[in-house]
């Protein structure tokens, strides 16, 4: 009898610098085992997310060294894409399920193809209702939006809430959130909880109501139409020059009065739009803080530096590129559930493993049969 695909799932220890997350938790191991999978976890994979080898063992996983874990694996789980050289010994055509940074790591995608692996990029999951529970971008962005506000609050030399004390009044911090997707919404909610006065902007008109419902003030370009309705897959596109000029003017007049700015604006498959220039940073009060959550895609803020806190004109600019990794336990728990939901939604009892349908399969599959097959990567 040939062994059915998907029986054996390997979970690797992350090797990227600063990565603290892990792609499975004892909870998801238990559920995967209940589905009929054998789960092998590389020793130490969970340590930085506060999960010990023994916790995985108790959940039904086998623990081993890299080569033991990868040998014969039908599916390899990662947070970030593992180097193809680590996957020697995996079953022919094995799935690599991770965030693969397909545009940034094109060479690695080619190497997965050359190795005969089937690479599935979780960040390419379509934004459709039935895939919401598999959406790693949403689960991680939500935590990023939260943590960005806490990091900014920590670097800010003043308090967030208004306080009336015997020694006098401390005024509330003014927080401006640019880009109101998943991260931006959580940033608004978190800043509000801390007692800040919050305003926010986006190019998508639909976000106005969401901003208001969180008790924040919408700041919108009124003279030129933004994006009405939900765009293709719910994403923004690049805006016209005319819109960009109007937005820059609006930002210039607003930003000088802000203490904290969190930028989250992304356009899938492109560099992040530049929303704040150095000249605009210079108008802010010394001691203000900007958290540029778009730093991994090149940044929304002129002068932000990947993985550093820099100071420009007395303003601190945070450019961390892996903000979810600052919350390793929760980020891993949600990410691991996303992967479990993905695999279990497609689990086929007869095949003894997951079998993808066309809509989601074609969206996330980067390589198959030695070729790069994803339409978004077509040259
Ligand atoms: P994202 O990370 O791609 O972008 C963040 C935000 O930046 C978006 O709101 C975008 O409109 C905004 N933006 C882009 N260019 C801008 C600019 N020049 N100025 C200001 N803002 C700009 O977005 P996201 O967080 O992934 O979410 C995008 C949308 O998808 C949201 O409507 C979200 O609710 C929706 N969504 C749907 C599902 C689903 O149905 N399964 C899942 C997740 C998100």
mmCIF file of C-alpha atoms and ligand atoms in Angstrom:
data_model
loop_
_atom_site.group_PDB
_atom_site.id
_atom_site.type_symbol
_atom_site.label_atom_id
_atom_site.label_comp_id
_atom_site.label_asym_id
_atom_site.label_seq_id
_atom_site.Cartn_x
_atom_site.Cartn_y
_atom_site.Cartn_z
ATOM 1 C CA UNK A 1 0.000 0.000 0.000
ATOM 2 C CA UNK A 2 1.360 3.436 -0.855
ATOM 3 C CA UNK A 3 1.196 5.900 1.954
ATOM 4 C CA UNK A 4 -1.425 8.527 1.317
ATOM 5 C CA UNK A 5 -0.299 12.153 1.015
ATOM 6 C CA UNK A 6 -0.562 14.303 4.089
ATOM 7 C CA UNK A 7 -0.065 11.637 6.670
ATOM 8 C CA UNK A 8 3.145 13.099 7.978
ATOM 9 C CA UNK A 9 3.473 16.768 8.966
ATOM 10 C CA UNK A 10 6.840 18.252 9.923
ATOM 11 C CA UNK A 11 7.133 21.468 11.908
ATOM 12 C CA UNK A 12 10.500 23.166 11.699
ATOM 13 C CA UNK A 13 12.289 25.443 14.104
ATOM 14 C CA UNK A 14 12.355 28.924 12.547
ATOM 15 C CA UNK A 15 15.798 30.068 11.482
ATOM 16 C CA UNK A 16 15.205 33.654 10.345
ATOM 17 C CA UNK A 17 16.803 36.207 12.618
ATOM 18 C CA UNK A 18 14.333 37.706 15.089
ATOM 19 C CA UNK A 19 11.664 35.107 14.355
ATOM 20 C CA UNK A 20 10.145 33.877 17.598
ATOM 21 C CA UNK A 21 6.987 32.203 16.320
ATOM 22 C CA UNK A 22 6.277 28.555 15.617
ATOM 23 C CA UNK A 23 3.819 27.061 13.132
ATOM 24 C CA UNK A 24 2.119 24.560 15.449
ATOM 25 C CA UNK A 25 1.070 24.569 19.093
ATOM 26 C CA UNK A 26 0.131 21.651 21.355
ATOM 27 C CA UNK A 27 -3.508 22.537 20.646
ATOM 28 C CA UNK A 28 -3.124 22.243 16.863
ATOM 29 C CA UNK A 29 -0.915 19.157 17.171
ATOM 30 C CA UNK A 30 -3.717 17.429 19.055
ATOM 31 C CA UNK A 31 -6.231 18.410 16.381
ATOM 32 C CA UNK A 32 -3.942 17.332 13.529
ATOM 33 C CA UNK A 33 -3.382 13.968 15.175
ATOM 34 C CA UNK A 34 -7.155 13.604 15.583
ATOM 35 C CA UNK A 35 -7.499 14.182 11.833
ATOM 36 C CA UNK A 36 -5.186 11.254 11.190
ATOM 37 C CA UNK A 37 -1.847 12.997 10.681
ATOM 38 C CA UNK A 38 1.450 12.104 12.307
ATOM 39 C CA UNK A 39 3.131 15.284 13.519
ATOM 40 C CA UNK A 40 6.890 15.585 13.951
ATOM 41 C CA UNK A 41 8.315 18.706 15.582
ATOM 42 C CA UNK A 42 11.925 19.771 15.406
ATOM 43 C CA UNK A 43 13.377 19.886 18.888
ATOM 44 C CA UNK A 44 13.318 23.410 20.327
ATOM 45 C CA UNK A 45 10.867 24.725 17.730
ATOM 46 C CA UNK A 46 8.537 26.201 20.348
ATOM 47 C CA UNK A 47 11.005 27.503 22.901
ATOM 48 C CA UNK A 48 10.846 31.183 21.892
ATOM 49 C CA UNK A 49 7.033 30.968 21.972
ATOM 50 C CA UNK A 50 7.157 29.449 25.494
ATOM 51 C CA UNK A 51 6.287 25.926 24.308
ATOM 52 C CA UNK A 52 8.530 23.102 25.500
ATOM 53 C CA UNK A 53 9.249 19.897 23.561
ATOM 54 C CA UNK A 54 7.427 17.997 26.302
ATOM 55 C CA UNK A 55 4.246 20.040 25.731
ATOM 56 C CA UNK A 56 4.256 18.916 22.111
ATOM 57 C CA UNK A 57 5.042 15.348 23.128
ATOM 58 C CA UNK A 58 2.095 15.345 25.518
ATOM 59 C CA UNK A 59 -0.113 16.503 22.638
ATOM 60 C CA UNK A 60 0.936 13.501 20.547
ATOM 61 C CA UNK A 61 3.867 14.819 18.502
ATOM 62 C CA UNK A 62 7.156 13.097 17.867
ATOM 63 C CA UNK A 63 10.173 15.328 18.636
ATOM 64 C CA UNK A 64 13.397 15.006 16.699
ATOM 65 C CA UNK A 65 16.349 16.607 14.984
ATOM 66 C CA UNK A 66 15.814 18.342 11.639
ATOM 67 C CA UNK A 67 16.677 15.394 9.370
ATOM 68 C CA UNK A 68 14.520 12.995 11.406
ATOM 69 C CA UNK A 69 11.569 15.337 11.299
ATOM 70 C CA UNK A 70 11.812 16.154 7.602
ATOM 71 C CA UNK A 71 12.448 12.572 6.453
ATOM 72 C CA UNK A 72 9.383 11.370 4.553
ATOM 73 C CA UNK A 73 7.311 14.461 5.453
ATOM 74 C CA UNK A 74 4.322 15.032 3.195
ATOM 75 C CA UNK A 75 3.712 18.518 4.566
ATOM 76 C CA UNK A 76 6.190 20.938 6.113
ATOM 77 C CA UNK A 77 4.823 23.761 8.258
ATOM 78 C CA UNK A 78 6.761 26.970 8.755
ATOM 79 C CA UNK A 79 6.108 30.533 9.793
ATOM 80 C CA UNK A 80 8.616 31.907 7.305
ATOM 81 C CA UNK A 81 9.718 29.887 4.292
ATOM 82 C CA UNK A 82 12.404 27.320 5.140
ATOM 83 C CA UNK A 83 15.521 27.231 2.994
ATOM 84 C CA UNK A 84 15.014 24.466 0.406
ATOM 85 C CA UNK A 85 18.275 22.809 1.518
ATOM 86 C CA UNK A 86 16.654 22.052 4.879
ATOM 87 C CA UNK A 87 13.962 19.994 3.167
ATOM 88 C CA UNK A 88 16.138 17.270 1.701
ATOM 89 C CA UNK A 89 14.500 13.946 2.439
ATOM 90 C CA UNK A 90 10.909 15.196 2.378
ATOM 91 C CA UNK A 91 8.481 13.119 0.300
ATOM 92 C CA UNK A 92 8.462 13.904 -3.442
ATOM 93 C CA UNK A 93 5.999 16.721 -4.086
ATOM 94 C CA UNK A 94 5.753 17.548 -0.380
ATOM 95 C CA UNK A 95 3.857 20.697 0.531
ATOM 96 C CA UNK A 96 5.682 23.639 2.058
ATOM 97 C CA UNK A 97 3.050 25.610 3.953
ATOM 98 C CA UNK A 98 4.348 28.956 5.243
ATOM 99 C CA UNK A 99 4.465 32.673 4.541
ATOM 100 C CA UNK A 100 6.842 32.502 1.618
ATOM 101 C CA UNK A 101 7.287 36.191 0.681
ATOM 102 C CA UNK A 102 6.813 35.204 -2.975
ATOM 103 C CA UNK A 103 7.733 38.587 -4.464
ATOM 104 C CA UNK A 104 10.679 39.247 -2.155
ATOM 105 C CA UNK A 105 12.073 35.689 -2.206
ATOM 106 C CA UNK A 106 11.593 34.769 -5.831
ATOM 107 C CA UNK A 107 14.859 32.818 -6.005
ATOM 108 C CA UNK A 108 13.745 30.638 -3.122
ATOM 109 C CA UNK A 109 10.418 30.004 -4.841
ATOM 110 C CA UNK A 110 12.356 28.844 -7.917
ATOM 111 C CA UNK A 111 14.399 26.565 -5.676
ATOM 112 C CA UNK A 112 11.237 24.968 -4.226
ATOM 113 C CA UNK A 113 10.153 24.269 -7.805
ATOM 114 C CA UNK A 114 13.540 22.804 -8.703
ATOM 115 C CA UNK A 115 13.369 20.556 -5.633
ATOM 116 C CA UNK A 116 9.988 19.227 -6.791
ATOM 117 C CA UNK A 117 8.206 20.700 -3.761
ATOM 118 C CA UNK A 118 4.704 22.146 -3.804
ATOM 119 C CA UNK A 119 5.065 25.554 -2.139
ATOM 120 C CA UNK A 120 1.858 27.057 -0.734
ATOM 121 C CA UNK A 121 2.076 30.731 0.230
ATOM 122 C CA UNK A 122 -0.283 31.423 3.089
ATOM 123 C CA UNK A 123 -0.187 35.198 2.485
ATOM 124 C CA UNK A 124 -1.837 34.536 -0.899
ATOM 125 C CA UNK A 125 -4.962 33.175 0.791
ATOM 126 C CA UNK A 126 -7.951 34.817 -0.932
ATOM 127 C CA UNK A 127 -9.930 37.310 1.169
ATOM 128 C CA UNK A 128 -13.152 35.317 0.909
ATOM 129 C CA UNK A 129 -15.523 34.478 3.727
ATOM 130 C CA UNK A 130 -14.782 30.772 3.891
ATOM 131 C CA UNK A 131 -11.034 31.415 4.062
ATOM 132 C CA UNK A 132 -11.195 33.935 6.894
ATOM 133 C CA UNK A 133 -10.151 31.382 9.498
ATOM 134 C CA UNK A 134 -7.084 30.542 7.376
ATOM 135 C CA UNK A 135 -6.027 34.144 6.826
ATOM 136 C CA UNK A 136 -2.582 34.570 8.338
ATOM 137 C CA UNK A 137 -2.285 38.183 7.193
ATOM 138 C CA UNK A 138 -5.347 39.096 9.237
ATOM 139 C CA UNK A 139 -4.386 37.131 12.335
ATOM 140 C CA UNK A 140 -0.881 38.585 12.422
ATOM 141 C CA UNK A 141 -1.813 42.138 11.355
ATOM 142 C CA UNK A 142 -4.335 42.364 14.149
ATOM 143 C CA UNK A 143 -1.613 41.634 16.720
ATOM 144 C CA UNK A 144 0.796 44.016 14.937
ATOM 145 C CA UNK A 145 -1.682 46.878 15.175
ATOM 146 C CA UNK A 146 -2.034 46.277 18.889
ATOM 147 C CA UNK A 147 1.686 45.953 19.566
ATOM 148 C CA UNK A 148 2.639 48.974 17.436
ATOM 149 C CA UNK A 149 0.585 51.210 19.723
ATOM 150 C CA UNK A 150 2.135 49.703 22.861
ATOM 151 C CA UNK A 151 5.672 50.082 21.501
ATOM 152 C CA UNK A 152 4.936 53.689 20.509
ATOM 153 C CA UNK A 153 3.418 54.386 23.928
ATOM 154 C CA UNK A 154 6.532 52.993 25.544
ATOM 155 C CA UNK A 155 8.861 55.212 23.499
ATOM 156 C CA UNK A 156 6.733 58.291 24.049
ATOM 157 C CA UNK A 157 7.873 60.426 26.950
ATOM 158 C CA UNK A 158 4.332 61.354 27.932
ATOM 159 C CA UNK A 159 1.142 59.581 28.952
ATOM 160 C CA UNK A 160 -1.708 58.529 26.662
ATOM 161 C CA UNK A 161 -4.786 59.308 28.783
ATOM 162 C CA UNK A 162 -5.767 62.694 30.107
ATOM 163 C CA UNK A 163 -5.086 62.787 33.852
ATOM 164 C CA UNK A 164 -6.276 65.421 36.244
ATOM 165 C CA UNK A 165 -4.017 65.341 39.264
ATOM 166 C CA UNK A 166 -3.274 67.554 42.243
ATOM 167 C CA UNK A 167 -0.058 68.528 40.483
ATOM 168 C CA UNK A 168 -1.887 69.589 37.355
ATOM 169 C CA UNK A 169 -3.395 68.146 34.216
ATOM 170 C CA UNK A 170 -1.700 65.758 31.799
ATOM 171 C CA UNK A 171 -3.269 66.149 28.371
ATOM 172 C CA UNK A 172 -4.334 63.190 26.234
ATOM 173 C CA UNK A 173 -1.987 62.014 23.484
ATOM 174 C CA UNK A 174 -3.122 62.526 19.889
ATOM 175 C CA UNK A 175 -2.764 59.390 17.808
ATOM 176 C CA UNK A 176 -3.181 59.301 14.013
ATOM 177 C CA UNK A 177 -3.568 55.954 12.235
ATOM 178 C CA UNK A 178 -2.891 55.889 8.490
ATOM 179 C CA UNK A 179 -4.338 52.864 6.713
ATOM 180 C CA UNK A 180 -7.378 51.300 8.331
ATOM 181 C CA UNK A 181 -7.193 47.638 7.380
ATOM 182 C CA UNK A 182 -6.907 44.899 9.960
ATOM 183 C CA UNK A 183 -3.807 46.369 11.668
ATOM 184 C CA UNK A 184 -5.119 49.913 11.570
ATOM 185 C CA UNK A 185 -8.451 48.994 13.138
ATOM 186 C CA UNK A 186 -6.719 47.265 16.030
ATOM 187 C CA UNK A 187 -4.312 50.201 16.409
ATOM 188 C CA UNK A 188 -7.281 52.578 16.689
ATOM 189 C CA UNK A 189 -9.017 50.343 19.233
ATOM 190 C CA UNK A 190 -5.851 49.940 21.313
ATOM 191 C CA UNK A 191 -5.025 53.654 21.315
ATOM 192 C CA UNK A 192 -8.608 54.431 22.335
ATOM 193 C CA UNK A 193 -8.425 51.926 25.195
ATOM 194 C CA UNK A 194 -5.290 53.680 26.423
ATOM 195 C CA UNK A 195 -7.181 56.956 26.466
ATOM 196 C CA UNK A 196 -5.691 58.726 23.442
ATOM 197 C CA UNK A 197 -7.557 61.059 21.102
ATOM 198 C CA UNK A 198 -7.519 59.118 17.852
ATOM 199 C CA UNK A 199 -7.942 60.085 14.206
ATOM 200 C CA UNK A 200 -7.467 57.884 11.137
ATOM 201 C CA UNK A 201 -7.387 57.925 7.358
ATOM 202 C CA UNK A 202 -7.589 55.492 4.446
ATOM 203 C CA UNK A 203 -8.153 55.594 0.702
ATOM 204 C CA UNK A 204 -11.117 53.225 0.967
ATOM 205 C CA UNK A 205 -14.333 55.115 1.646
ATOM 206 C CA UNK A 206 -15.809 52.127 3.489
ATOM 207 C CA UNK A 207 -13.405 52.677 6.382
ATOM 208 C CA UNK A 208 -15.022 55.983 7.390
ATOM 209 C CA UNK A 209 -17.866 54.215 9.196
ATOM 210 C CA UNK A 210 -15.451 51.789 10.844
ATOM 211 C CA UNK A 211 -13.319 54.661 12.161
ATOM 212 C CA UNK A 212 -16.395 56.395 13.573
ATOM 213 C CA UNK A 213 -17.677 53.219 15.165
ATOM 214 C CA UNK A 214 -14.411 52.895 17.104
ATOM 215 C CA UNK A 215 -14.812 56.404 18.464
ATOM 216 C CA UNK A 216 -12.090 57.957 16.314
ATOM 217 C CA UNK A 217 -12.189 60.893 13.909
ATOM 218 C CA UNK A 218 -12.006 60.190 10.151
ATOM 219 C CA UNK A 219 -9.578 62.423 8.214
ATOM 220 C CA UNK A 220 -10.301 62.024 4.516
ATOM 221 C CA UNK A 221 -9.424 63.630 1.193
ATOM 222 C CA UNK A 222 -12.782 65.200 0.332
ATOM 223 C CA UNK A 223 -12.023 66.772 -3.050
ATOM 224 C CA UNK A 224 -11.123 63.601 -4.985
ATOM 225 C CA UNK A 225 -12.935 60.283 -4.741
ATOM 226 C CA UNK A 226 -11.049 57.478 -3.009
ATOM 227 C CA UNK A 227 -11.835 53.824 -3.522
ATOM 228 C CA UNK A 228 -15.552 53.096 -3.206
ATOM 229 C CA UNK A 229 -16.773 49.667 -2.143
ATOM 230 C CA UNK A 230 -14.405 46.800 -1.576
ATOM 231 C CA UNK A 231 -11.769 46.584 -4.319
ATOM 232 C CA UNK A 232 -10.570 43.325 -5.858
ATOM 233 C CA UNK A 233 -10.186 41.001 -2.898
ATOM 234 C CA UNK A 234 -10.765 43.941 -0.519
ATOM 235 C CA UNK A 235 -7.408 45.603 -1.243
ATOM 236 C CA UNK A 236 -6.346 49.125 -2.094
ATOM 237 C CA UNK A 237 -4.605 49.954 -5.361
ATOM 238 C CA UNK A 238 -2.143 52.690 -6.197
ATOM 239 C CA UNK A 239 -3.804 56.125 -6.176
ATOM 240 C CA UNK A 240 -3.671 58.778 -8.924
ATOM 241 C CA UNK A 241 -1.065 61.543 -8.676
ATOM 242 C CA UNK A 242 -3.845 64.028 -8.111
ATOM 243 C CA UNK A 243 -5.136 62.003 -5.136
ATOM 244 C CA UNK A 244 -1.617 61.603 -3.746
ATOM 245 C CA UNK A 245 -1.101 65.397 -3.860
ATOM 246 C CA UNK A 246 -4.388 66.051 -2.078
ATOM 247 C CA UNK A 247 -3.550 63.397 0.517
ATOM 248 C CA UNK A 248 -0.092 64.914 1.103
ATOM 249 C CA UNK A 249 -1.652 68.335 1.751
ATOM 250 C CA UNK A 250 -4.166 66.855 4.140
ATOM 251 C CA UNK A 251 -1.457 64.954 6.007
ATOM 252 C CA UNK A 252 0.764 68.049 6.207
ATOM 253 C CA UNK A 253 -1.910 70.067 7.945
ATOM 254 C CA UNK A 254 -2.881 67.254 10.327
ATOM 255 C CA UNK A 255 0.373 65.574 11.233
ATOM 256 C CA UNK A 256 2.055 68.570 12.897
ATOM 257 C CA UNK A 257 -0.531 68.335 15.679
ATOM 258 C CA UNK A 258 -0.075 64.593 16.304
ATOM 259 C CA UNK A 259 2.020 62.944 19.016
ATOM 260 C CA UNK A 260 1.910 59.369 17.713
ATOM 261 C CA UNK A 261 1.441 58.198 14.134
ATOM 262 C CA UNK A 262 0.969 54.540 13.164
ATOM 263 C CA UNK A 263 1.182 53.862 9.428
ATOM 264 C CA UNK A 264 -0.095 50.564 8.012
ATOM 265 C CA UNK A 265 -0.762 51.286 4.319
ATOM 266 C CA UNK A 266 0.018 48.441 1.943
ATOM 267 C CA UNK A 267 -0.679 47.656 -1.677
ATOM 268 C CA UNK A 268 -0.308 43.913 -2.339
ATOM 269 C CA UNK A 269 2.587 43.006 -4.609
ATOM 270 C CA UNK A 270 3.997 46.533 -4.630
ATOM 271 C CA UNK A 271 6.215 48.677 -2.492
ATOM 272 C CA UNK A 272 4.307 50.393 0.306
ATOM 273 C CA UNK A 273 3.027 53.868 -0.647
ATOM 274 C CA UNK A 274 5.033 56.775 0.767
ATOM 275 C CA UNK A 275 2.670 58.644 3.080
ATOM 276 C CA UNK A 276 4.991 60.799 5.198
ATOM 277 C CA UNK A 277 7.972 62.776 3.904
ATOM 278 C CA UNK A 278 10.965 63.919 5.885
ATOM 279 C CA UNK A 279 9.688 67.500 5.633
ATOM 280 C CA UNK A 280 6.421 66.411 7.246
ATOM 281 C CA UNK A 281 8.295 64.598 10.028
ATOM 282 C CA UNK A 282 10.127 67.886 10.660
ATOM 283 C CA UNK A 283 6.812 69.641 11.419
ATOM 284 C CA UNK A 284 6.030 67.235 14.267
ATOM 285 C CA UNK A 285 6.815 68.085 17.884
ATOM 286 C CA UNK A 286 10.074 66.701 19.277
ATOM 287 C CA UNK A 287 9.319 63.584 21.315
ATOM 288 C CA UNK A 288 6.638 62.383 18.900
ATOM 289 C CA UNK A 289 6.756 58.763 17.762
ATOM 290 C CA UNK A 290 5.961 57.197 14.387
ATOM 291 C CA UNK A 291 5.552 53.418 14.042
ATOM 292 C CA UNK A 292 5.913 52.398 10.402
ATOM 293 C CA UNK A 293 4.181 49.017 10.182
ATOM 294 C CA UNK A 294 4.779 48.982 6.416
ATOM 295 C CA UNK A 295 8.545 48.751 7.021
ATOM 296 C CA UNK A 296 8.731 45.150 5.687
ATOM 297 C CA UNK A 297 7.446 46.444 2.320
ATOM 298 C CA UNK A 298 9.764 49.439 2.184
ATOM 299 C CA UNK A 299 7.911 51.680 4.599
ATOM 300 C CA UNK A 300 5.300 54.448 4.491
ATOM 301 C CA UNK A 301 7.637 56.918 6.156
ATOM 302 C CA UNK A 302 10.678 58.566 4.634
ATOM 303 C CA UNK A 303 13.691 57.811 6.818
ATOM 304 C CA UNK A 304 12.340 54.697 8.525
ATOM 305 C CA UNK A 305 15.028 52.034 8.763
ATOM 306 C CA UNK A 306 14.262 48.310 8.821
ATOM 307 C CA UNK A 307 14.417 46.864 12.350
ATOM 308 C CA UNK A 308 15.607 50.075 13.950
ATOM 309 C CA UNK A 309 14.305 52.994 15.947
ATOM 310 C CA UNK A 310 15.841 56.114 14.382
ATOM 311 C CA UNK A 311 15.438 59.730 15.383
ATOM 312 C CA UNK A 312 14.760 62.434 12.793
ATOM 313 C CA UNK A 313 14.072 66.033 13.785
ATOM 314 C CA UNK A 314 13.554 64.825 17.352
ATOM 315 C CA UNK A 315 10.887 62.322 16.236
ATOM 316 C CA UNK A 316 11.433 58.608 16.861
ATOM 317 C CA UNK A 317 10.608 56.431 13.841
ATOM 318 C CA UNK A 318 10.149 52.691 14.470
ATOM 319 C CA UNK A 319 10.759 50.401 11.506
ATOM 320 C CA UNK A 320 10.398 46.908 12.967
ATOM 321 C CA UNK A 321 9.805 44.394 10.197
ATOM 322 C CA UNK A 322 8.413 41.554 12.290
ATOM 323 C CA UNK A 323 6.035 43.033 14.819
ATOM 324 C CA UNK A 324 3.996 39.836 15.401
ATOM 325 C CA UNK A 325 7.233 38.226 16.615
ATOM 326 C CA UNK A 326 7.049 40.588 19.610
ATOM 327 C CA UNK A 327 4.008 38.577 20.769
ATOM 328 C CA UNK A 328 5.346 35.072 20.105
ATOM 329 C CA UNK A 329 2.825 33.091 22.127
ATOM 330 C CA UNK A 330 -0.358 34.674 20.781
ATOM 331 C CA UNK A 331 1.011 35.149 17.276
ATOM 332 C CA UNK A 332 1.965 31.451 17.171
ATOM 333 C CA UNK A 333 -1.369 30.349 18.608
ATOM 334 C CA UNK A 334 -3.331 32.237 15.925
ATOM 335 C CA UNK A 335 -0.957 31.380 13.094
ATOM 336 C CA UNK A 336 -0.984 27.692 14.039
ATOM 337 C CA UNK A 337 -4.794 27.707 14.064
ATOM 338 C CA UNK A 338 -4.792 29.324 10.620
ATOM 339 C CA UNK A 339 -2.650 26.444 9.304
ATOM 340 C CA UNK A 340 -4.766 23.837 11.052
ATOM 341 C CA UNK A 341 -7.960 25.374 9.646
ATOM 342 C CA UNK A 342 -6.422 25.327 6.179
ATOM 343 C CA UNK A 343 -5.345 21.697 6.294
ATOM 344 C CA UNK A 344 -8.487 20.450 8.017
ATOM 345 C CA UNK A 345 -10.902 22.291 5.693
ATOM 346 C CA UNK A 346 -9.476 20.277 2.806
ATOM 347 C CA UNK A 347 -8.853 16.997 4.624
ATOM 348 C CA UNK A 348 -10.083 14.145 2.497
ATOM 349 C CA UNK A 349 -10.599 10.949 4.464
ATOM 350 C CA UNK A 350 -10.158 8.701 1.457
ATOM 351 C CA UNK A 351 -6.988 10.402 0.283
ATOM 352 C CA UNK A 352 -5.759 10.399 3.886
ATOM 353 C CA UNK A 353 -4.727 14.025 3.640
ATOM 354 C CA UNK A 354 -5.674 17.435 2.297
ATOM 355 C CA UNK A 355 -6.789 17.916 -1.309
ATOM 356 C CA UNK A 356 -7.161 21.550 -2.367
ATOM 357 C CA UNK A 357 -9.965 22.939 -4.500
ATOM 358 C CA UNK A 358 -9.242 25.223 -7.458
ATOM 359 C CA UNK A 359 -10.226 28.543 -5.933
ATOM 360 C CA UNK A 360 -7.929 28.380 -2.927
ATOM 361 C CA UNK A 361 -5.389 25.960 -4.413
ATOM 362 C CA UNK A 362 -4.697 28.135 -7.452
ATOM 363 C CA UNK A 363 -4.447 31.225 -5.268
ATOM 364 C CA UNK A 364 -1.880 29.904 -2.789
ATOM 365 C CA UNK A 365 0.087 27.369 -4.877
ATOM 366 C CA UNK A 366 3.386 28.772 -6.098
ATOM 367 C CA UNK A 367 5.104 25.663 -7.431
ATOM 368 C CA UNK A 368 4.140 22.204 -8.619
ATOM 369 C CA UNK A 369 5.694 19.525 -10.820
ATOM 370 C CA UNK A 370 8.993 21.394 -11.018
ATOM 371 C CA UNK A 371 7.400 24.635 -12.273
ATOM 372 C CA UNK A 372 6.413 28.011 -10.829
ATOM 373 C CA UNK A 373 2.669 27.918 -11.478
ATOM 374 C CA UNK A 374 1.162 30.956 -9.719
ATOM 375 C CA UNK A 375 -0.454 33.560 -11.984
ATOM 376 C CA UNK A 376 0.760 36.404 -9.746
ATOM 377 C CA UNK A 377 4.348 35.291 -10.340
ATOM 378 C CA UNK A 378 4.016 35.028 -14.123
ATOM 379 C CA UNK A 379 6.886 37.073 -15.604
HETATM 380 P P1 LIG B 1 -3.565 45.983 3.777
HETATM 381 O O1 LIG B 1 -2.666 45.491 4.835
HETATM 382 O O2 LIG B 1 -3.344 45.530 2.390
HETATM 383 O O3 LIG B 1 -3.540 47.590 3.777
HETATM 384 C C1 LIG B 1 -3.782 48.301 4.961
HETATM 385 C C2 LIG B 1 -4.666 49.489 4.675
HETATM 386 O O4 LIG B 1 -3.943 50.501 3.996
HETATM 387 C C3 LIG B 1 -5.891 49.183 3.810
HETATM 388 O O5 LIG B 1 -7.058 49.549 4.497
HETATM 389 C C4 LIG B 1 -5.665 50.057 2.581
HETATM 390 O O6 LIG B 1 -6.858 50.541 2.021
HETATM 391 C C5 LIG B 1 -4.818 51.172 3.151
HETATM 392 N N1 LIG B 1 -4.092 51.967 2.166
HETATM 393 C C6 LIG B 1 -3.477 51.568 1.017
HETATM 394 N N2 LIG B 1 -2.919 52.627 0.391
HETATM 395 C C7 LIG B 1 -3.170 53.723 1.163
HETATM 396 C C8 LIG B 1 -2.853 55.090 1.049
HETATM 397 N N3 LIG B 1 -2.165 55.574 0.005
HETATM 398 N N4 LIG B 1 -3.300 55.944 2.019
HETATM 399 C C9 LIG B 1 -3.994 55.475 3.081
HETATM 400 N N5 LIG B 1 -4.329 54.184 3.238
HETATM 401 C C10 LIG B 1 -3.924 53.312 2.294
HETATM 402 O O7 LIG B 1 -5.064 45.732 4.183
HETATM 403 P P2 LIG B 1 -5.651 44.555 5.088
HETATM 404 O O8 LIG B 1 -5.495 44.910 6.507
HETATM 405 O O9 LIG B 1 -5.075 43.285 4.629
HETATM 406 O O10 LIG B 1 -7.207 44.621 4.766
HETATM 407 C C11 LIG B 1 -7.707 45.095 3.544
HETATM 408 C C12 LIG B 1 -9.200 44.875 3.457
HETATM 409 O O11 LIG B 1 -9.499 43.497 3.351
HETATM 410 C C13 LIG B 1 -10.028 45.370 4.602
HETATM 411 O O12 LIG B 1 -11.241 45.871 4.101
HETATM 412 C C14 LIG B 1 -10.316 44.147 5.383
HETATM 413 O O13 LIG B 1 -11.470 44.267 6.191
HETATM 414 C C15 LIG B 1 -10.519 43.184 4.265
HETATM 415 N N6 LIG B 1 -10.340 41.811 4.695
HETATM 416 C C16 LIG B 1 -11.246 40.858 4.319
HETATM 417 C C17 LIG B 1 -11.097 39.542 4.721
HETATM 418 C C18 LIG B 1 -12.038 38.470 4.329
HETATM 419 O O14 LIG B 1 -13.142 38.755 3.916
HETATM 420 N N7 LIG B 1 -11.639 37.225 4.420
HETATM 421 C C19 LIG B 1 -10.000 39.196 5.498
HETATM 422 C C20 LIG B 1 -9.087 40.186 5.858
HETATM 423 C C21 LIG B 1 -9.270 41.495 5.429
#
